[in-house]
Amino acid sequence: YPLYSATLDLLGGHKVGYYLDEKSNWGLNMAELERSLAEAKAKGINMVGLVLINPGNPTGQVLSPDEVKDIVAFCAKNNLVLLSDEVYQENVYREGDKFFSSRRAADELGLIKNDSIQLCSFHSVSKGVMGECGQRGGYVEMVGIDSEVNDCLYKLAASKLCSNAPGQAMVSLMCRGPTPGDASYESHKMEKKAVFEGLKERAQLVSNGLDSIPGFSCQPATGAMYCFPSVQMPPGVIKASNELGFSPDTLYALDLLQTTGICVVPASGFGQEEGRFGFRTTFLSPESKHVVDSIREHYEAFCSKYSN
Protein backbone atom coordinates (compact mmCIF):
# COMPACT_ATOMS: atom_id res chain seq x y z
CA TYR A 1 0.00 0.00 0.00
CA PRO A 2 1.56 3.36 -1.05
CA LEU A 3 1.28 4.91 2.42
CA TYR A 4 3.83 2.45 3.79
CA SER A 5 6.16 2.63 0.80
CA ALA A 6 6.05 6.44 0.75
CA THR A 7 6.92 6.60 4.46
CA LEU A 8 9.86 4.24 3.92
CA ASP A 9 11.11 6.42 1.07
CA LEU A 10 10.81 9.51 3.27
CA LEU A 11 12.81 7.88 6.07
CA GLY A 12 15.43 6.34 3.80
CA GLY A 13 14.40 2.73 4.36
CA HIS A 14 14.31 -0.23 1.99
CA LYS A 15 11.09 -1.64 0.56
CA VAL A 16 11.10 -5.41 0.16
CA GLY A 17 7.99 -6.59 -1.65
CA TYR A 18 6.28 -9.96 -1.64
CA TYR A 19 3.64 -11.13 -4.09
CA LEU A 20 0.27 -12.71 -3.39
CA ASP A 21 -1.11 -15.43 -5.67
CA GLU A 22 -3.71 -13.76 -7.89
CA LYS A 23 -4.95 -17.07 -9.35
CA SER A 24 -5.91 -18.32 -5.89
CA ASN A 25 -7.87 -15.19 -5.00
CA TRP A 26 -4.76 -13.38 -3.77
CA GLY A 27 -3.78 -16.15 -1.35
CA LEU A 28 -0.49 -16.18 0.51
CA ASN A 29 2.39 -18.47 -0.46
CA MET A 30 4.93 -18.93 2.33
CA ALA A 31 7.60 -19.92 -0.19
CA GLU A 32 7.21 -16.43 -1.66
CA LEU A 33 7.86 -14.84 1.74
CA GLU A 34 10.95 -17.00 2.23
CA ARG A 35 12.19 -16.06 -1.25
CA SER A 36 11.71 -12.35 -0.61
CA LEU A 37 13.49 -12.48 2.74
CA ALA A 38 16.42 -14.50 1.38
CA GLU A 39 16.91 -12.13 -1.57
CA ALA A 40 16.87 -9.10 0.73
CA LYS A 41 19.46 -10.61 3.04
CA ALA A 42 21.64 -11.51 0.05
CA LYS A 43 21.63 -7.81 -0.90
CA GLY A 44 22.73 -6.83 2.61
CA ILE A 45 19.36 -5.41 3.62
CA ASN A 46 18.59 -5.60 7.34
CA MET A 47 14.98 -6.75 7.51
CA VAL A 48 13.23 -5.46 10.63
CA GLY A 49 9.49 -5.68 9.95
CA LEU A 50 6.66 -7.02 7.83
CA VAL A 51 3.41 -5.26 6.91
CA LEU A 52 0.28 -7.39 6.66
CA ILE A 53 -3.02 -5.88 5.50
CA ASN A 54 -5.91 -8.22 6.23
CA PRO A 55 -8.55 -7.96 4.81
CA GLY A 56 -6.46 -6.84 1.89
CA ASN A 57 -5.83 -3.47 0.32
CA PRO A 58 -5.68 -3.23 -2.68
CA THR A 59 -6.57 -6.87 -3.36
CA GLY A 60 -9.83 -7.22 -1.39
CA GLN A 61 -9.17 -10.72 -0.03
CA VAL A 62 -9.59 -12.26 3.43
CA LEU A 63 -6.80 -14.50 4.72
CA SER A 64 -7.67 -17.80 6.39
CA PRO A 65 -6.69 -18.51 10.02
CA ASP A 66 -3.93 -20.87 8.82
CA GLU A 67 -2.50 -18.17 6.53
CA VAL A 68 -2.46 -15.63 9.37
CA LYS A 69 -0.79 -18.12 11.68
CA ASP A 70 1.86 -18.86 9.03
CA ILE A 71 2.69 -15.16 8.77
CA VAL A 72 2.83 -14.68 12.54
CA ALA A 73 5.10 -17.72 12.94
CA PHE A 74 7.31 -16.46 10.08
CA CYS A 75 7.77 -13.09 11.83
CA ALA A 76 8.54 -14.73 15.16
CA LYS A 77 11.09 -17.08 13.57
CA ASN A 78 12.86 -14.28 11.74
CA ASN A 79 12.63 -11.63 14.50
CA LEU A 80 10.47 -9.31 12.39
CA VAL A 81 8.10 -6.78 13.92
CA LEU A 82 4.65 -7.54 12.49
CA LEU A 83 2.63 -4.44 11.57
CA SER A 84 -0.86 -5.89 11.22
CA ASP A 85 -3.19 -3.48 9.44
CA GLU A 86 -6.66 -4.75 10.33
CA VAL A 87 -8.78 -1.69 9.58
CA TYR A 88 -11.13 -3.63 7.26
CA GLN A 89 -11.94 -6.36 9.78
CA GLU A 90 -15.68 -5.64 9.63
CA ASN A 91 -15.66 -5.79 5.82
CA VAL A 92 -15.94 -9.56 5.26
CA TYR A 93 -18.58 -10.48 2.69
CA ARG A 94 -18.25 -14.11 1.58
CA GLU A 95 -20.23 -16.74 3.45
CA GLY A 96 -17.92 -18.89 5.55
CA ASP A 97 -15.12 -16.32 5.73
CA LYS A 98 -14.26 -14.75 9.06
CA PHE A 99 -11.70 -12.17 10.07
CA PHE A 100 -8.88 -13.77 12.10
CA SER A 101 -6.60 -11.34 13.91
CA SER A 102 -2.84 -11.59 14.17
CA ARG A 103 -3.18 -11.16 17.94
CA ARG A 104 -5.40 -14.23 18.13
CA ALA A 105 -3.02 -16.20 15.91
CA ALA A 106 -0.05 -15.27 18.11
CA ASP A 107 -1.99 -16.22 21.24
CA GLU A 108 -3.07 -19.61 19.88
CA LEU A 109 0.50 -20.34 18.80
CA GLY A 110 1.76 -19.57 22.32
CA LEU A 111 3.95 -16.73 21.08
CA ILE A 112 2.52 -14.08 23.41
CA LYS A 113 2.91 -16.26 26.50
CA ASN A 114 6.52 -17.00 25.51
CA ASP A 115 7.22 -13.35 24.61
CA SER A 116 8.30 -14.51 21.15
CA ILE A 117 6.47 -12.00 18.93
CA GLN A 118 6.61 -8.23 18.40
CA LEU A 119 3.20 -7.19 17.09
CA CYS A 120 1.46 -3.89 16.38
CA SER A 121 -2.23 -4.23 15.44
CA PHE A 122 -4.07 -1.29 13.85
CA HIS A 123 -7.78 -0.53 13.68
CA SER A 124 -9.69 2.52 12.49
CA VAL A 125 -13.20 3.99 12.28
CA SER A 126 -12.55 5.42 8.81
CA LYS A 127 -13.12 2.01 7.20
CA GLY A 128 -15.55 -0.74 8.22
CA VAL A 129 -19.10 0.58 8.50
CA MET A 130 -18.71 3.27 11.16
CA GLY A 131 -16.91 6.28 9.70
CA GLU A 132 -17.56 5.39 6.05
CA CYS A 133 -14.22 6.95 5.02
CA GLY A 134 -15.18 10.31 6.51
CA GLN A 135 -14.42 10.21 10.23
CA ARG A 136 -10.79 9.79 11.33
CA GLY A 137 -9.84 7.94 14.48
CA GLY A 138 -8.11 4.71 15.41
CA TYR A 139 -5.73 2.89 17.68
CA VAL A 140 -2.71 0.62 17.74
CA GLU A 141 -2.28 -2.24 20.21
CA MET A 142 1.35 -3.19 20.85
CA VAL A 143 2.30 -6.66 22.04
CA GLY A 144 5.84 -7.70 22.94
CA ILE A 145 7.23 -4.23 22.23
CA ASP A 146 10.04 -2.96 24.47
CA SER A 147 8.87 -0.51 27.15
CA GLU A 148 11.33 2.17 26.02
CA VAL A 149 9.92 1.98 22.50
CA ASN A 150 6.42 2.28 23.94
CA ASP A 151 7.48 5.39 25.85
CA CYS A 152 8.88 6.98 22.69
CA LEU A 153 5.66 6.30 20.79
CA TYR A 154 3.53 7.77 23.58
CA LYS A 155 5.70 10.89 23.62
CA LEU A 156 5.35 11.21 19.85
CA ALA A 157 1.56 10.89 20.11
CA ALA A 158 1.39 13.34 23.02
CA SER A 159 3.30 15.95 21.01
CA LYS A 160 0.31 16.27 18.67
CA LEU A 161 -1.60 18.88 20.62
CA CYS A 162 -4.67 19.07 18.36
CA SER A 163 -6.83 16.18 19.55
CA ASN A 164 -9.40 14.73 17.18
CA ALA A 165 -12.38 14.75 19.55
CA PRO A 166 -15.04 13.50 17.05
CA GLY A 167 -12.66 10.75 15.94
CA GLN A 168 -12.03 9.71 19.53
CA ALA A 169 -15.78 9.57 20.17
CA MET A 170 -16.18 7.37 17.08
CA VAL A 171 -13.45 4.99 18.31
CA SER A 172 -15.30 4.66 21.62
CA LEU A 173 -18.52 3.92 19.75
CA MET A 174 -16.78 1.36 17.53
CA CYS A 175 -15.27 -0.48 20.50
CA ARG A 176 -18.26 -0.21 22.84
CA GLY A 177 -21.42 0.49 20.90
CA PRO A 178 -24.98 0.60 22.22
CA THR A 179 -26.11 -2.55 24.01
CA PRO A 180 -29.56 -4.22 23.94
CA GLY A 181 -32.00 -2.08 25.90
CA ASP A 182 -30.27 1.21 25.08
CA ALA A 183 -32.46 3.80 23.34
CA SER A 184 -30.24 3.86 20.23
CA TYR A 185 -29.49 0.12 20.02
CA GLU A 186 -32.02 -0.85 17.34
CA SER A 187 -31.42 2.17 15.09
CA HIS A 188 -27.64 1.75 15.43
CA LYS A 189 -27.91 -1.93 14.52
CA MET A 190 -30.13 -1.21 11.51
CA GLU A 191 -27.84 1.54 10.18
CA LYS A 192 -24.74 -0.66 10.46
CA LYS A 193 -26.52 -3.52 8.71
CA ALA A 194 -27.72 -1.26 5.89
CA VAL A 195 -24.21 0.05 5.23
CA PHE A 196 -22.71 -3.46 5.35
CA GLU A 197 -25.32 -5.04 3.08
CA GLY A 198 -24.85 -2.23 0.55
CA LEU A 199 -21.10 -2.83 0.48
CA LYS A 200 -21.59 -6.59 0.21
CA GLU A 201 -23.95 -6.24 -2.75
CA ARG A 202 -21.68 -3.81 -4.57
CA ALA A 203 -18.59 -5.97 -3.91
CA GLN A 204 -20.15 -8.74 -5.96
CA LEU A 205 -21.60 -6.39 -8.56
CA VAL A 206 -18.31 -4.61 -9.28
CA SER A 207 -15.98 -7.64 -9.15
CA ASN A 208 -18.28 -9.73 -11.36
CA GLY A 209 -18.89 -6.80 -13.69
CA LEU A 210 -15.20 -6.05 -14.18
CA ASP A 211 -14.39 -9.74 -14.61
CA SER A 212 -16.97 -9.97 -17.42
CA ILE A 213 -15.20 -7.32 -19.53
CA PRO A 214 -13.15 -8.97 -22.32
CA GLY A 215 -9.49 -8.25 -21.54
CA PHE A 216 -10.12 -7.89 -17.80
CA SER A 217 -9.62 -10.43 -15.04
CA CYS A 218 -10.91 -9.64 -11.56
CA GLN A 219 -10.85 -11.90 -8.52
CA PRO A 220 -13.93 -11.84 -6.24
CA ALA A 221 -13.84 -9.04 -3.68
CA THR A 222 -14.43 -11.00 -0.48
CA GLY A 223 -13.32 -8.26 1.91
CA ALA A 224 -12.27 -4.62 2.38
CA MET A 225 -13.57 -2.04 -0.14
CA TYR A 226 -11.60 -2.68 -3.31
CA CYS A 227 -11.33 -4.58 -6.57
CA PHE A 228 -7.91 -5.04 -8.15
CA PRO A 229 -8.43 -6.25 -11.74
CA SER A 230 -5.68 -7.02 -14.21
CA VAL A 231 -6.09 -5.42 -17.62
CA GLN A 232 -4.62 -6.47 -20.96
CA MET A 233 -3.06 -3.45 -22.61
CA PRO A 234 -3.17 -3.00 -26.40
CA PRO A 235 0.24 -2.83 -28.15
CA GLY A 236 0.13 0.92 -28.69
CA VAL A 237 -0.16 1.62 -24.96
CA ILE A 238 3.21 0.07 -24.20
CA LYS A 239 4.91 2.21 -26.82
CA ALA A 240 3.07 5.41 -25.84
CA SER A 241 3.71 4.99 -22.13
CA ASN A 242 7.43 4.39 -22.72
CA GLU A 243 7.60 7.62 -24.71
CA LEU A 244 5.76 9.52 -21.95
CA GLY A 245 7.90 8.02 -19.20
CA PHE A 246 5.31 6.32 -17.03
CA SER A 247 3.65 2.92 -16.70
CA PRO A 248 1.00 1.59 -19.14
CA ASP A 249 -1.64 1.36 -16.42
CA THR A 250 -0.96 4.99 -15.46
CA LEU A 251 -1.67 5.98 -19.06
CA TYR A 252 -4.86 3.90 -18.93
CA ALA A 253 -5.96 5.50 -15.64
CA LEU A 254 -5.36 9.02 -16.95
CA ASP A 255 -7.28 8.29 -20.15
CA LEU A 256 -10.16 6.82 -18.12
CA LEU A 257 -10.23 9.93 -15.91
CA GLN A 258 -10.12 12.37 -18.80
CA THR A 259 -12.78 10.49 -20.78
CA THR A 260 -15.27 9.43 -18.09
CA GLY A 261 -14.36 11.31 -14.92
CA ILE A 262 -13.77 7.98 -13.13
CA CYS A 263 -10.67 8.02 -10.95
CA VAL A 264 -8.81 4.75 -10.29
CA VAL A 265 -5.33 4.05 -8.91
CA PRO A 266 -2.83 2.42 -11.31
CA ALA A 267 -1.76 -0.98 -10.01
CA SER A 268 1.87 -0.04 -10.61
CA GLY A 269 1.57 2.27 -7.60
CA PHE A 270 1.18 -0.77 -5.34
CA GLY A 271 3.78 -3.04 -6.92
CA GLN A 272 2.90 -6.04 -9.06
CA GLU A 273 4.53 -8.85 -10.98
CA GLU A 274 6.42 -7.97 -14.16
CA GLY A 275 4.11 -7.76 -17.17
CA ARG A 276 0.92 -7.30 -15.15
CA PHE A 277 -1.15 -4.15 -15.56
CA GLY A 278 -4.31 -3.05 -13.83
CA PHE A 279 -5.84 -0.70 -11.28
CA ARG A 280 -7.52 -0.46 -7.90
CA THR A 281 -11.06 0.80 -7.59
CA THR A 282 -13.57 0.93 -4.76
CA PHE A 283 -17.19 -0.17 -4.67
CA LEU A 284 -18.27 2.59 -2.29
CA SER A 285 -20.36 4.48 -4.83
CA PRO A 286 -24.10 3.77 -5.02
CA GLU A 287 -23.63 4.27 -8.77
CA SER A 288 -21.28 1.28 -9.05
CA LYS A 289 -23.22 -0.37 -11.91
CA HIS A 290 -22.96 2.79 -13.98
CA VAL A 291 -19.23 2.96 -13.16
CA VAL A 292 -18.66 -0.61 -14.41
CA ASP A 293 -20.65 0.08 -17.60
CA SER A 294 -18.60 3.23 -18.23
CA ILE A 295 -15.33 1.35 -17.69
CA ARG A 296 -16.49 -1.29 -20.17
CA GLU A 297 -17.36 1.27 -22.84
CA HIS A 298 -14.14 3.21 -22.29
CA TYR A 299 -11.96 0.09 -22.56
CA GLU A 300 -13.39 -0.75 -25.98
CA ALA A 301 -12.60 2.75 -27.22
CA PHE A 302 -9.21 2.71 -25.47
CA CYS A 303 -8.20 -0.53 -27.22
CA SER A 304 -9.21 0.91 -30.59
CA LYS A 305 -7.29 4.10 -29.91
CA TYR A 306 -4.07 2.24 -29.08
CA SER A 307 -4.51 -0.81 -31.30
CA ASN A 308 -1.06 -0.39 -32.88
PDB file of N, CA, C and O in Angstrom, residues 1-12 15:
ATOM      1  N   TYR A   1       0.855  -1.188   0.000  1.00  0.00           N
ATOM      2  CA  TYR A   1       0.000   0.000   0.000  1.00  0.00           C
ATOM      3  C   TYR A   1       0.892   1.240   0.000  1.00  0.00           C
ATOM      4  O   TYR A   1       1.833   1.324   0.790  1.00  0.00           O
ATOM      5  N   PRO A   2       0.639   2.225  -0.872  1.00  0.00           N
ATOM      6  CA  PRO A   2       1.565   3.357  -1.055  1.00  0.00           C
ATOM      7  C   PRO A   2       1.896   4.139   0.216  1.00  0.00           C
ATOM      8  O   PRO A   2       2.968   4.711   0.315  1.00  0.00           O
ATOM      9  N   LEU A   3       0.988   4.167   1.195  1.00  0.00           N
ATOM     10  CA  LEU A   3       1.283   4.910   2.422  1.00  0.00           C
ATOM     11  C   LEU A   3       2.537   4.363   3.090  1.00  0.00           C
ATOM     12  O   LEU A   3       3.402   5.117   3.537  1.00  0.00           O
ATOM     13  N   TYR A   4       2.661   3.059   3.163  1.00  0.00           N
ATOM     14  CA  TYR A   4       3.826   2.451   3.793  1.00  0.00           C
ATOM     15  C   TYR A   4       5.082   2.680   2.964  1.00  0.00           C
ATOM     16  O   TYR A   4       6.139   3.026   3.488  1.00  0.00           O
ATOM     17  N   SER A   5       4.989   2.465   1.659  1.00  0.00           N
ATOM     18  CA  SER A   5       6.164   2.627   0.801  1.00  0.00           C
ATOM     19  C   SER A   5       6.620   4.079   0.771  1.00  0.00           C
ATOM     20  O   SER A   5       7.828   4.364   0.778  1.00  0.00           O
ATOM     21  N   ALA A   6       5.683   5.018   0.762  1.00  0.00           N
ATOM     22  CA  ALA A   6       6.051   6.439   0.750  1.00  0.00           C
ATOM     23  C   ALA A   6       6.758   6.833   2.046  1.00  0.00           C
ATOM     24  O   ALA A   6       7.721   7.607   2.042  1.00  0.00           O
ATOM     25  N   THR A   7       6.283   6.301   3.176  1.00  0.00           N
ATOM     26  CA  THR A   7       6.921   6.601   4.461  1.00  0.00           C
ATOM     27  C   THR A   7       8.342   6.045   4.502  1.00  0.00           C
ATOM     28  O   THR A   7       9.267   6.699   5.003  1.00  0.00           O
ATOM     29  N   LEU A   8       8.524   4.830   3.970  1.00  0.00           N
ATOM     30  CA  LEU A   8       9.858   4.244   3.915  1.00  0.00           C
ATOM     31  C   LEU A   8      10.797   5.098   3.066  1.00  0.00           C
ATOM     32  O   LEU A   8      11.957   5.318   3.428  1.00  0.00           O
ATOM     33  N   ASP A   9      10.296   5.559   1.930  1.00  0.00           N
ATOM     34  CA  ASP A   9      11.113   6.420   1.072  1.00  0.00           C
ATOM     35  C   ASP A   9      11.506   7.701   1.808  1.00  0.00           C
ATOM     36  O   ASP A   9      12.649   8.158   1.733  1.00  0.00           O
ATOM     37  N   LEU A  10      10.557   8.270   2.535  1.00  0.00           N
ATOM     38  CA  LEU A  10      10.815   9.509   3.271  1.00  0.00           C
ATOM     39  C   LEU A  10      11.897   9.303   4.332  1.00  0.00           C
ATOM     40  O   LEU A  10      12.752  10.170   4.535  1.00  0.00           O
ATOM     41  N   LEU A  11      11.883   8.151   4.976  1.00  0.00           N
ATOM     42  CA  LEU A  11      12.815   7.882   6.075  1.00  0.00           C
ATOM     43  C   LEU A  11      14.097   7.192   5.618  1.00  0.00           C
ATOM     44  O   LEU A  11      14.963   6.890   6.453  1.00  0.00           O
ATOM     45  N   GLY A  12      14.214   6.949   4.321  1.00  0.00           N
ATOM     46  CA  GLY A  12      15.430   6.337   3.800  1.00  0.00           C
ATOM     47  C   GLY A  12      15.529   4.840   4.033  1.00  0.00           C
ATOM     48  O   GLY A  12      16.632   4.285   4.097  1.00  0.00           O
ATOM     49  N   LYS A  15      12.312  -0.876   0.780  1.00  0.00           N
ATOM     50  CA  LYS A  15      11.087  -1.640   0.556  1.00  0.00           C
ATOM     51  C   LYS A  15      11.467  -3.029   0.028  1.00  0.00           C
ATOM     52  O   LYS A  15      12.228  -3.147  -0.917  1.00  0.00           O
TER      53      LYS A  15
END
